[in-house]
Structure formats: structure tokens, C-alpha cells
Amino acid sequence: MPNIEIAEYSDRFRYQVIAFEYRFYGNFMYAVIGHDEVDEILMRYNVPRHGETVLVFKEDTGVAAASLSMQEISTSSLRELIDSNKFLTLPRLSSQSVFDELCPVEVAKNKKRLCVTLVTDRHTEDAVHRDALRVFVQTGQVRSERVRFTYIYRDTQWEFVKSLVKDDNNINDTVLSIVILWRPAVNKIKYKWVETGWSAVPESRSKVNLEVAIRSVLNGSGELTRETLVKQLTDEHAKGTEFAPSIYLCSTGPGCSKGG
């Protein structure tokens, strides 16, 4: 999940208010400039020693996904930065509210928003396939504001997944299934499975096949031929969150802590 850092001890309360407001979207922390243990952070991420700095981290904690440095960061600027980085590069459909935000309803067929979703399990064997899809997204092989890439856990969201596979045998253990879906209504989905599935193995040509499938749906030459009604997603985060950015604060006062 992404992380975000901010700087300025005197205004820590302002930061804590924002951290509480976005508590379901990330982990918020602050680090105090002037302490030895913080110096490494300053050097590694090129953080100025004066003013306020916000760093946002996603899957790769070695590189800040976004940053903002000002003498005093306004609340509106802070909200704008967080709103632009609320989700990981490849977020998980982990609740109905996340689904609604990442895959919103769009009635107009010519403006339909696509959600490309990898069906996966929690076990480590599937991680390599999720990582491969994340790299695919990061390299921007399909750039469109109308396309969002996500993944979903088959076990925890089985009622949702079952609605898509009730007439199929698309899910197997060798190649992961990946589906392109559009929500013309709140509980209605039109969709198609990418026939060749998704695999991290280069020889599988998954990247090329997925790109072709997405572009064909976007330009109208390919249709989402299946339709189903779905139930609301289970809230996987009722007892905690693990799907959002993390936010860090670097400051000039005593202490170093975690907010939110």
C-alpha cells in the first residue's frame, strides 16, 4: 500500500485531522527532522530540511510515487495530493465502496468505463502474476482514463466471482482468469473473459492479448457479450485496512510517530 510523509511539527494537528479523514485510504506517519534516525530518510528521498514535505509511497517503497514540498502545505493541497494517490497501482476490489470508486457506474455505452480485474488467490504462487500485471499497468501499455486495472480475491469475494463464472469454466490453476467488465447499473455488469487468461510467463503472450482485448472493447469492435446481476462485495476491511496509500510527515519538533 502507498505511504505518505509530511513535515512540520507545529502543525501536526492539521495533519492528524487529514489522517483521520482519510484513515480508510492509507497509513499516515510523521518523522521529525533533527533526529539521527530521520537523516537517512531525508537523504534517500531528497527531503528539504525546511518547510513541509509530503511523500506518498505505493508498492515500491524505495521510490516516492508522489511528493509535495512547501513552506506550509495548505489543507486543500494536502487533500488534492491524497485524492490523486488513494489507491495502489494495482488495487484490490476489497469492498463495495472501493468497487464503486474504482469501477463506477456509467450508463452511456460510448463512455463506458472498463474495470480489468484479475481473479486471484491469496497464496504466494499467484503473487508473481499480480506483479506482472502491475508492471503492465506501470509501463502504460494501455493508457486511458476509461480503464482501471484491479484484482480480486476469489475466496473472500466468492459470491461476486461466482456471478461471473456460473456458466463458465474460466478459472483454473495454471493460468489466472482476467475479466473486462462495465457497470451500466449499480448491480448489473456486462463483461467478457480474456480467452487466453493472464500469466507472468513471457511465452504466454498475455500482455499482447490483453491489450488487444481492451482496445477492441474501447473502440467498439469488441463487445462485452455476457451480462449478470451481482451482489455487493464483502467488506474485507471491517477489522482493519490494507489496501491504501501510506502517508508520512517529516517535521522539526521532537519525536517520530505514526498518525491516523
PDB file of C-alpha atoms in Angstrom:
ATOM      1  CA  MET A   1       0.000   0.000   0.000  1.00  0.00           C
ATOM      2  CA  PRO A   2       1.195   3.591  -0.553  1.00  0.00           C
ATOM      3  CA  ASN A   3       2.735   5.635   2.273  1.00  0.00           C
ATOM      4  CA  ILE A   4       2.690   9.404   2.788  1.00  0.00           C
ATOM      5  CA  GLU A   5       5.045  11.583   4.851  1.00  0.00           C
ATOM      6  CA  ILE A   6       4.619  15.222   5.931  1.00  0.00           C
ATOM      7  CA  ALA A   7       6.823  17.784   7.705  1.00  0.00           C
ATOM      8  CA  GLU A   8       6.101  20.434  10.294  1.00  0.00           C
ATOM      9  CA  TYR A   9       5.744  19.688  13.964  1.00  0.00           C
ATOM     10  CA  SER A  10       3.888  22.882  14.893  1.00  0.00           C
ATOM     11  CA  ASP A  11       1.019  21.991  12.575  1.00  0.00           C
ATOM     12  CA  ARG A  12       0.833  18.321  13.422  1.00  0.00           C
ATOM     13  CA  PHE A  13      -2.809  18.662  14.485  1.00  0.00           C
ATOM     14  CA  ARG A  14      -3.729  19.828  10.984  1.00  0.00           C
ATOM     15  CA  TYR A  15      -2.081  16.702   9.621  1.00  0.00           C
ATOM     16  CA  GLN A  16      -3.838  14.472  12.140  1.00  0.00           C
ATOM     17  CA  VAL A  17      -7.218  15.834  11.076  1.00  0.00           C
ATOM     18  CA  ILE A  18      -6.442  14.892   7.468  1.00  0.00           C
ATOM     19  CA  ALA A  19      -5.125  11.500   8.595  1.00  0.00           C
ATOM     20  CA  PHE A  20      -8.398  10.800  10.388  1.00  0.00           C
ATOM     21  CA  GLU A  21     -10.430  11.950   7.402  1.00  0.00           C
ATOM     22  CA  TYR A  22      -8.583   9.553   5.072  1.00  0.00           C
ATOM     23  CA  ARG A  23      -7.967   6.792   7.617  1.00  0.00           C
ATOM     24  CA  PHE A  24      -9.589   4.140   5.409  1.00  0.00           C
ATOM     25  CA  TYR A  25      -7.341   5.029   2.487  1.00  0.00           C
ATOM     26  CA  GLY A  26      -3.852   4.844   3.939  1.00  0.00           C
ATOM     27  CA  ASN A  27      -1.300   4.668   6.713  1.00  0.00           C
ATOM     28  CA  PHE A  28      -0.258   8.107   7.949  1.00  0.00           C
ATOM     29  CA  MET A  29       3.058   8.740   9.708  1.00  0.00           C
ATOM     30  CA  TYR A  30       5.299  11.680  10.542  1.00  0.00           C
ATOM     31  CA  ALA A  31       9.053  11.921  11.103  1.00  0.00           C
ATOM     32  CA  VAL A  32      10.739  14.756  12.969  1.00  0.00           C
ATOM     33  CA  ILE A  33      13.663  16.457  11.245  1.00  0.00           C
ATOM     34  CA  GLY A  34      16.645  16.836  13.522  1.00  0.00           C
ATOM     35  CA  HIS A  35      16.830  13.267  14.776  1.00  0.00           C
ATOM     36  CA  ASP A  36      19.567  10.947  13.570  1.00  0.00           C
ATOM     37  CA  GLU A  37      17.201   8.178  12.550  1.00  0.00           C
ATOM     38  CA  VAL A  38      15.406  10.578  10.196  1.00  0.00           C
ATOM     39  CA  ASP A  39      18.527  11.748   8.359  1.00  0.00           C
ATOM     40  CA  GLU A  40      18.567   8.619   6.207  1.00  0.00           C
ATOM     41  CA  ILE A  41      15.010   9.346   5.072  1.00  0.00           C
ATOM     42  CA  LEU A  42      15.948  12.924   4.168  1.00  0.00           C
ATOM     43  CA  MET A  43      18.919  11.846   2.091  1.00  0.00           C
ATOM     44  CA  ARG A  44      17.248   8.872   0.430  1.00  0.00           C
ATOM     45  CA  TYR A  45      14.209  10.834  -0.736  1.00  0.00           C
ATOM     46  CA  ASN A  46      15.855  14.246  -1.096  1.00  0.00           C
ATOM     47  CA  VAL A  47      13.620  15.890   1.518  1.00  0.00           C
ATOM     48  CA  PRO A  48      14.319  19.608   2.202  1.00  0.00           C
ATOM     49  CA  ARG A  49      15.221  20.409   5.817  1.00  0.00           C
ATOM     50  CA  HIS A  50      12.959  23.448   5.924  1.00  0.00           C
ATOM     51  CA  GLY A  51       9.228  23.732   5.440  1.00  0.00           C
ATOM     52  CA  GLU A  52       6.864  20.822   4.963  1.00  0.00           C
ATOM     53  CA  THR A  53       7.239  17.768   2.770  1.00  0.00           C
ATOM     54  CA  VAL A  54       4.724  15.051   1.934  1.00  0.00           C
ATOM     55  CA  LEU A  55       5.887  11.760   0.437  1.00  0.00           C
ATOM     56  CA  VAL A  56       3.486   9.172  -0.979  1.00  0.00           C
ATOM     57  CA  PHE A  57       4.621   5.569  -1.340  1.00  0.00           C
ATOM     58  CA  LYS A  58       2.832   2.777  -3.138  1.00  0.00           C
ATOM     59  CA  GLU A  59       4.006  -0.770  -3.882  1.00  0.00           C
ATOM     60  CA  ASP A  60       7.653   0.259  -4.305  1.00  0.00           C
ATOM     61  CA  THR A  61       8.706   1.873  -1.040  1.00  0.00           C
ATOM     62  CA  GLY A  62      12.136   2.648  -2.477  1.00  0.00           C
ATOM     63  CA  VAL A  63      10.687   5.399  -4.656  1.00  0.00           C
ATOM     64  CA  ALA A  64       8.113   8.022  -3.706  1.00  0.00           C
ATOM     65  CA  ALA A  65       5.096   7.779  -6.030  1.00  0.00           C
ATOM     66  CA  ALA A  66       4.350  11.453  -5.366  1.00  0.00           C
ATOM     67  CA  SER A  67       5.739  14.267  -3.252  1.00  0.00           C
ATOM     68  CA  LEU A  68       4.989  17.851  -2.310  1.00  0.00           C
ATOM     69  CA  SER A  69       7.310  20.387  -0.608  1.00  0.00           C
ATOM     70  CA  MET A  70       6.206  23.861   0.502  1.00  0.00           C
ATOM     71  CA  GLN A  71       6.918  26.234   3.340  1.00  0.00           C
ATOM     72  CA  GLU A  72       3.394  25.468   4.525  1.00  0.00           C
ATOM     73  CA  ILE A  73       1.202  22.925   2.789  1.00  0.00           C
ATOM     74  CA  SER A  74      -2.426  24.013   2.751  1.00  0.00           C
ATOM     75  CA  THR A  75      -5.172  21.609   3.722  1.00  0.00           C
ATOM     76  CA  SER A  76      -6.616  21.817   0.209  1.00  0.00           C
ATOM     77  CA  SER A  77      -3.232  20.939  -1.367  1.00  0.00           C
ATOM     78  CA  LEU A  78      -2.839  18.016   1.009  1.00  0.00           C
ATOM     79  CA  ARG A  79      -6.308  16.711   0.172  1.00  0.00           C
ATOM     80  CA  GLU A  80      -5.618  17.075  -3.551  1.00  0.00           C
ATOM     81  CA  LEU A  81      -2.399  15.069  -3.266  1.00  0.00           C
ATOM     82  CA  ILE A  82      -4.057  12.282  -1.294  1.00  0.00           C
ATOM     83  CA  ASP A  83      -7.122  12.177  -3.546  1.00  0.00           C
ATOM     84  CA  SER A  84      -4.802  11.646  -6.520  1.00  0.00           C
ATOM     85  CA  ASN A  85      -3.000   8.764  -4.780  1.00  0.00           C
ATOM     86  CA  LYS A  86      -5.637   6.977  -2.720  1.00  0.00           C
ATOM     87  CA  PHE A  87      -5.093   3.622  -4.379  1.00  0.00           C
ATOM     88  CA  LEU A  88      -2.179   1.410  -5.285  1.00  0.00           C
ATOM     89  CA  THR A  89      -1.036   0.951  -8.868  1.00  0.00           C
ATOM     90  CA  LEU A  90      -2.941  -2.345  -8.862  1.00  0.00           C
ATOM     91  CA  PRO A  91      -5.601  -2.044  -6.143  1.00  0.00           C
ATOM     92  CA  ARG A  92      -7.753  -4.874  -4.833  1.00  0.00           C
ATOM     93  CA  LEU A  93     -11.535  -4.883  -5.020  1.00  0.00           C
ATOM     94  CA  SER A  94     -11.896  -5.348  -1.291  1.00  0.00           C
ATOM     95  CA  SER A  95     -15.276  -3.767  -0.506  1.00  0.00           C
ATOM     96  CA  GLN A  96     -18.325  -2.324  -2.220  1.00  0.00           C
ATOM     97  CA  SER A  97     -17.159   1.253  -1.591  1.00  0.00           C
ATOM     98  CA  VAL A  98     -13.792   0.501  -3.236  1.00  0.00           C
ATOM     99  CA  PHE A  99     -15.595  -1.135  -6.164  1.00  0.00           C
ATOM    100  CA  ASP A 100     -17.877   1.895  -6.546  1.00  0.00           C
ATOM    101  CA  GLU A 101     -14.927   4.265  -6.601  1.00  0.00           C
ATOM    102  CA  LEU A 102     -12.637   2.267  -8.881  1.00  0.00           C
ATOM    103  CA  CYS A 103     -15.342   0.873 -11.173  1.00  0.00           C
ATOM    104  CA  PRO A 104     -18.127   3.463 -11.175  1.00  0.00           C
ATOM    105  CA  VAL A 105     -21.452   3.086 -12.936  1.00  0.00           C
ATOM    106  CA  GLU A 106     -21.570   4.589 -16.437  1.00  0.00           C
ATOM    107  CA  VAL A 107     -24.849   4.314 -18.337  1.00  0.00           C
ATOM    108  CA  ALA A 108     -23.662   5.666 -21.701  1.00  0.00           C
ATOM    109  CA  LYS A 109     -22.284   2.848 -23.845  1.00  0.00           C
ATOM    110  CA  ASN A 110     -19.903   5.113 -25.779  1.00  0.00           C
ATOM    111  CA  LYS A 111     -18.443   6.395 -22.489  1.00  0.00           C
ATOM    112  CA  LYS A 112     -18.364   3.094 -20.646  1.00  0.00           C
ATOM    113  CA  ARG A 113     -15.623   2.749 -18.042  1.00  0.00           C
ATOM    114  CA  LEU A 114     -13.849  -0.580 -18.013  1.00  0.00           C
ATOM    115  CA  CYS A 115     -12.575  -2.429 -14.986  1.00  0.00           C
ATOM    116  CA  VAL A 116      -9.966  -5.045 -15.901  1.00  0.00           C
ATOM    117  CA  THR A 117      -9.924  -7.458 -12.987  1.00  0.00           C
ATOM    118  CA  LEU A 118      -7.547 -10.338 -12.278  1.00  0.00           C
ATOM    119  CA  VAL A 119      -9.116 -13.199 -10.316  1.00  0.00           C
ATOM    120  CA  THR A 120      -6.534 -14.493  -7.879  1.00  0.00           C
ATOM    121  CA  ASP A 121      -5.979 -16.313  -4.612  1.00  0.00           C
ATOM    122  CA  ARG A 122      -4.038 -15.186  -1.563  1.00  0.00           C
ATOM    123  CA  HIS A 123      -1.326 -17.830  -1.828  1.00  0.00           C
ATOM    124  CA  THR A 124       2.179 -16.761  -2.802  1.00  0.00           C
ATOM    125  CA  GLU A 125       2.105 -18.654  -6.108  1.00  0.00           C
ATOM    126  CA  ASP A 126      -0.272 -16.031  -7.510  1.00  0.00           C
ATOM    127  CA  ALA A 127       1.880 -13.084  -6.422  1.00  0.00           C
ATOM    128  CA  VAL A 128       4.120 -13.331  -9.485  1.00  0.00           C
ATOM    129  CA  HIS A 129       1.086 -12.955 -11.757  1.00  0.00           C
ATOM    130  CA  ARG A 130      -0.200  -9.936  -9.823  1.00  0.00           C
ATOM    131  CA  ASP A 131       3.271  -8.385 -10.031  1.00  0.00           C
ATOM    132  CA  ALA A 132       3.357  -8.965 -13.786  1.00  0.00           C
ATOM    133  CA  LEU A 133       0.012  -7.180 -14.205  1.00  0.00           C
ATOM    134  CA  ARG A 134       1.251  -4.331 -12.005  1.00  0.00           C
ATOM    135  CA  VAL A 135       4.279  -3.904 -14.285  1.00  0.00           C
ATOM    136  CA  PHE A 136       1.955  -3.962 -17.291  1.00  0.00           C
ATOM    137  CA  VAL A 137      -0.010  -1.072 -15.751  1.00  0.00           C
ATOM    138  CA  GLN A 138       3.117   0.876 -14.791  1.00  0.00           C
ATOM    139  CA  THR A 139       4.585   0.662 -18.293  1.00  0.00           C
ATOM    140  CA  GLY A 140       1.434   2.271 -19.638  1.00  0.00           C
ATOM    141  CA  GLN A 141       0.747  -0.143 -22.458  1.00  0.00           C
ATOM    142  CA  VAL A 142      -2.925   0.797 -22.174  1.00  0.00           C
ATOM    143  CA  ARG A 143      -3.393   4.450 -21.255  1.00  0.00           C
ATOM    144  CA  SER A 144      -6.989   5.572 -20.920  1.00  0.00           C
ATOM    145  CA  GLU A 145      -8.977   7.372 -18.247  1.00  0.00           C
ATOM    146  CA  ARG A 146     -11.761   4.911 -19.037  1.00  0.00           C
ATOM    147  CA  VAL A 147      -9.749   1.845 -17.964  1.00  0.00           C
ATOM    148  CA  ARG A 148      -8.870   0.786 -14.416  1.00  0.00           C
ATOM    149  CA  PHE A 149      -6.849  -2.315 -13.519  1.00  0.00           C
ATOM    150  CA  THR A 150      -7.660  -4.214 -10.327  1.00  0.00           C
ATOM    151  CA  TYR A 151      -7.523  -7.670  -8.787  1.00  0.00           C
ATOM    152  CA  ILE A 152      -9.908  -9.585  -6.579  1.00  0.00           C
ATOM    153  CA  TYR A 153      -9.518 -12.438  -4.103  1.00  0.00           C
ATOM    154  CA  ARG A 154     -11.606 -15.375  -5.265  1.00  0.00           C
ATOM    155  CA  ASP A 155     -12.118 -16.824  -1.774  1.00  0.00           C
ATOM    156  CA  THR A 156     -13.182 -13.683   0.100  1.00  0.00           C
ATOM    157  CA  GLN A 157     -15.331 -12.364  -2.772  1.00  0.00           C
ATOM    158  CA  TRP A 158     -16.666 -15.687  -3.994  1.00  0.00           C
ATOM    159  CA  GLU A 159     -20.308 -14.573  -4.223  1.00  0.00           C
ATOM    160  CA  PHE A 160     -19.256 -11.813  -6.613  1.00  0.00           C
ATOM    161  CA  VAL A 161     -16.897 -14.025  -8.630  1.00  0.00           C
ATOM    162  CA  LYS A 162     -19.474 -16.815  -8.792  1.00  0.00           C
ATOM    163  CA  SER A 163     -21.882 -14.475 -10.567  1.00  0.00           C
ATOM    164  CA  LEU A 164     -19.357 -14.116 -13.376  1.00  0.00           C
ATOM    165  CA  VAL A 165     -18.422 -17.796 -13.720  1.00  0.00           C
ATOM    166  CA  LYS A 166     -21.730 -19.582 -13.153  1.00  0.00           C
ATOM    167  CA  ASP A 167     -21.944 -20.567 -16.828  1.00  0.00           C
ATOM    168  CA  ASP A 168     -18.207 -20.830 -17.422  1.00  0.00           C
ATOM    169  CA  ASN A 169     -15.189 -22.865 -16.612  1.00  0.00           C
ATOM    170  CA  ASN A 170     -12.806 -19.928 -16.972  1.00  0.00           C
ATOM    171  CA  ILE A 171     -10.971 -20.259 -13.685  1.00  0.00           C
ATOM    172  CA  ASN A 172      -8.162 -22.798 -13.479  1.00  0.00           C
ATOM    173  CA  ASP A 173      -4.950 -23.298 -11.582  1.00  0.00           C
ATOM    174  CA  THR A 174      -2.407 -22.853 -14.364  1.00  0.00           C
ATOM    175  CA  VAL A 175      -3.397 -19.548 -15.967  1.00  0.00           C
ATOM    176  CA  LEU A 176      -5.216 -16.900 -13.950  1.00  0.00           C
ATOM    177  CA  SER A 177      -8.521 -15.612 -15.251  1.00  0.00           C
ATOM    178  CA  ILE A 178      -8.875 -11.948 -16.121  1.00  0.00           C
ATOM    179  CA  VAL A 179     -12.171 -10.264 -16.916  1.00  0.00           C
ATOM    180  CA  ILE A 180     -13.095  -6.958 -18.575  1.00  0.00           C
ATOM    181  CA  LEU A 181     -16.271  -5.534 -17.076  1.00  0.00           C
ATOM    182  CA  TRP A 182     -18.515  -2.490 -17.357  1.00  0.00           C
ATOM    183  CA  ARG A 183     -21.226  -1.413 -14.904  1.00  0.00           C
ATOM    184  CA  PRO A 184     -24.230   0.042 -16.772  1.00  0.00           C
ATOM    185  CA  ALA A 185     -26.188  -0.087 -13.489  1.00  0.00           C
ATOM    186  CA  VAL A 186     -25.392  -0.451  -9.798  1.00  0.00           C
ATOM    187  CA  ASN A 187     -25.958  -4.206  -9.620  1.00  0.00           C
ATOM    188  CA  LYS A 188     -25.620  -5.074 -13.315  1.00  0.00           C
ATOM    189  CA  ILE A 189     -22.374  -5.993 -15.073  1.00  0.00           C
ATOM    190  CA  LYS A 190     -21.626  -6.581 -18.732  1.00  0.00           C
ATOM    191  CA  TYR A 191     -18.366  -8.449 -19.194  1.00  0.00           C
ATOM    192  CA  LYS A 192     -16.115 -10.756 -21.169  1.00  0.00           C
ATOM    193  CA  TRP A 193     -13.301 -13.057 -20.142  1.00  0.00           C
ATOM    194  CA  VAL A 194      -9.956 -12.640 -21.888  1.00  0.00           C
ATOM    195  CA  GLU A 195      -9.841 -16.058 -23.529  1.00  0.00           C
ATOM    196  CA  THR A 196      -6.125 -16.687 -23.005  1.00  0.00           C
ATOM    197  CA  GLY A 197      -6.203 -15.546 -19.367  1.00  0.00           C
ATOM    198  CA  TRP A 198      -3.230 -13.914 -17.660  1.00  0.00           C
ATOM    199  CA  SER A 199       0.194 -15.353 -16.894  1.00  0.00           C
ATOM    200  CA  ALA A 200       3.565 -13.958 -15.871  1.00  0.00           C
ATOM    201  CA  VAL A 201       5.256 -16.354 -18.301  1.00  0.00           C
ATOM    202  CA  PRO A 202       6.518 -14.265 -21.272  1.00  0.00           C
ATOM    203  CA  GLU A 203       5.750 -17.044 -23.751  1.00  0.00           C
ATOM    204  CA  SER A 204       2.055 -16.809 -22.878  1.00  0.00           C
ATOM    205  CA  ARG A 205       1.666 -13.517 -24.803  1.00  0.00           C
ATOM    206  CA  SER A 206      -0.701 -12.384 -22.065  1.00  0.00           C
ATOM    207  CA  LYS A 207       0.310  -8.739 -22.435  1.00  0.00           C
ATOM    208  CA  VAL A 208      -0.382  -8.601 -26.161  1.00  0.00           C
ATOM    209  CA  ASN A 209      -3.668 -10.492 -25.879  1.00  0.00           C
ATOM    210  CA  LEU A 210      -4.914  -8.334 -23.008  1.00  0.00           C
ATOM    211  CA  GLU A 211      -4.034  -5.104 -24.801  1.00  0.00           C
ATOM    212  CA  VAL A 212      -5.840  -6.244 -27.955  1.00  0.00           C
ATOM    213  CA  ALA A 213      -8.921  -7.264 -25.937  1.00  0.00           C
ATOM    214  CA  ILE A 214      -9.119  -3.936 -24.093  1.00  0.00           C
ATOM    215  CA  ARG A 215      -8.629  -1.814 -27.201  1.00  0.00           C
ATOM    216  CA  SER A 216     -11.273  -3.758 -29.098  1.00  0.00           C
ATOM    217  CA  VAL A 217     -13.838  -3.038 -26.373  1.00  0.00           C
ATOM    218  CA  LEU A 218     -12.855   0.634 -26.213  1.00  0.00           C
ATOM    219  CA  ASN A 219     -13.116   1.202 -29.965  1.00  0.00           C
ATOM    220  CA  GLY A 220     -16.354  -0.731 -30.297  1.00  0.00           C
ATOM    221  CA  SER A 221     -15.077  -3.614 -32.434  1.00  0.00           C
ATOM    222  CA  GLY A 222     -15.315  -5.991 -29.476  1.00  0.00           C
ATOM    223  CA  GLU A 223     -18.458  -6.497 -27.411  1.00  0.00           C
ATOM    224  CA  LEU A 224     -18.985  -7.371 -23.772  1.00  0.00           C
ATOM    225  CA  THR A 225     -21.242 -10.285 -24.620  1.00  0.00           C
ATOM    226  CA  ARG A 226     -22.135 -11.503 -21.139  1.00  0.00           C
ATOM    227  CA  GLU A 227     -24.398  -9.891 -18.585  1.00  0.00           C
ATOM    228  CA  THR A 228     -25.176 -10.691 -14.951  1.00  0.00           C
ATOM    229  CA  LEU A 229     -26.537  -9.271 -11.715  1.00  0.00           C
ATOM    230  CA  VAL A 230     -24.075  -9.167  -8.826  1.00  0.00           C
ATOM    231  CA  LYS A 231     -24.323  -8.877  -5.073  1.00  0.00           C
ATOM    232  CA  GLN A 232     -22.422  -6.296  -3.071  1.00  0.00           C
ATOM    233  CA  LEU A 233     -18.807  -7.097  -2.300  1.00  0.00           C
ATOM    234  CA  THR A 234     -17.841  -8.244   1.170  1.00  0.00           C
ATOM    235  CA  ASP A 235     -16.063  -5.612   3.252  1.00  0.00           C
ATOM    236  CA  GLU A 236     -12.658  -7.201   3.835  1.00  0.00           C
ATOM    237  CA  HIS A 237     -11.545  -4.252   5.939  1.00  0.00           C
ATOM    238  CA  ALA A 238     -14.196  -4.257   8.623  1.00  0.00           C
ATOM    239  CA  LYS A 239     -11.427  -5.147  11.082  1.00  0.00           C
ATOM    240  CA  GLY A 240      -8.648  -3.108   9.525  1.00  0.00           C
ATOM    241  CA  THR A 241      -7.319  -1.769   6.213  1.00  0.00           C
ATOM    242  CA  GLU A 242      -4.550  -2.967   3.971  1.00  0.00           C
ATOM    243  CA  PHE A 243      -5.408  -1.591   0.569  1.00  0.00           C
ATOM    244  CA  ALA A 244      -4.461   2.064   0.658  1.00  0.00           C
ATOM    245  CA  PRO A 245      -1.571   4.518   0.465  1.00  0.00           C
ATOM    246  CA  SER A 246       0.625   5.321   3.445  1.00  0.00           C
ATOM    247  CA  ILE A 247       1.379   8.935   4.321  1.00  0.00           C
ATOM    248  CA  TYR A 248       4.404  10.261   6.226  1.00  0.00           C
ATOM    249  CA  LEU A 249       5.075  13.573   7.955  1.00  0.00           C
ATOM    250  CA  CYS A 250       8.615  14.938   8.456  1.00  0.00           C
ATOM    251  CA  SER A 251       8.842  17.752  10.979  1.00  0.00           C
ATOM    252  CA  THR A 252      11.181  19.960  13.008  1.00  0.00           C
ATOM    253  CA  GLY A 253       9.932  19.118  16.514  1.00  0.00           C
ATOM    254  CA  PRO A 254      10.502  16.260  18.994  1.00  0.00           C
ATOM    255  CA  GLY A 255       9.560  12.681  18.283  1.00  0.00           C
ATOM    256  CA  CYS A 256       8.657  10.468  15.340  1.00  0.00           C
ATOM    257  CA  SER A 257       5.332   8.716  15.165  1.00  0.00           C
ATOM    258  CA  LYS A 258       2.524   7.237  13.139  1.00  0.00           C
ATOM    259  CA  GLY A 259      -0.725   9.089  12.617  1.00  0.00           C
ATOM    260  CA  GLY A 260      -4.262   8.031  11.805  1.00  0.00           C
TER     261      GLY A 260
END
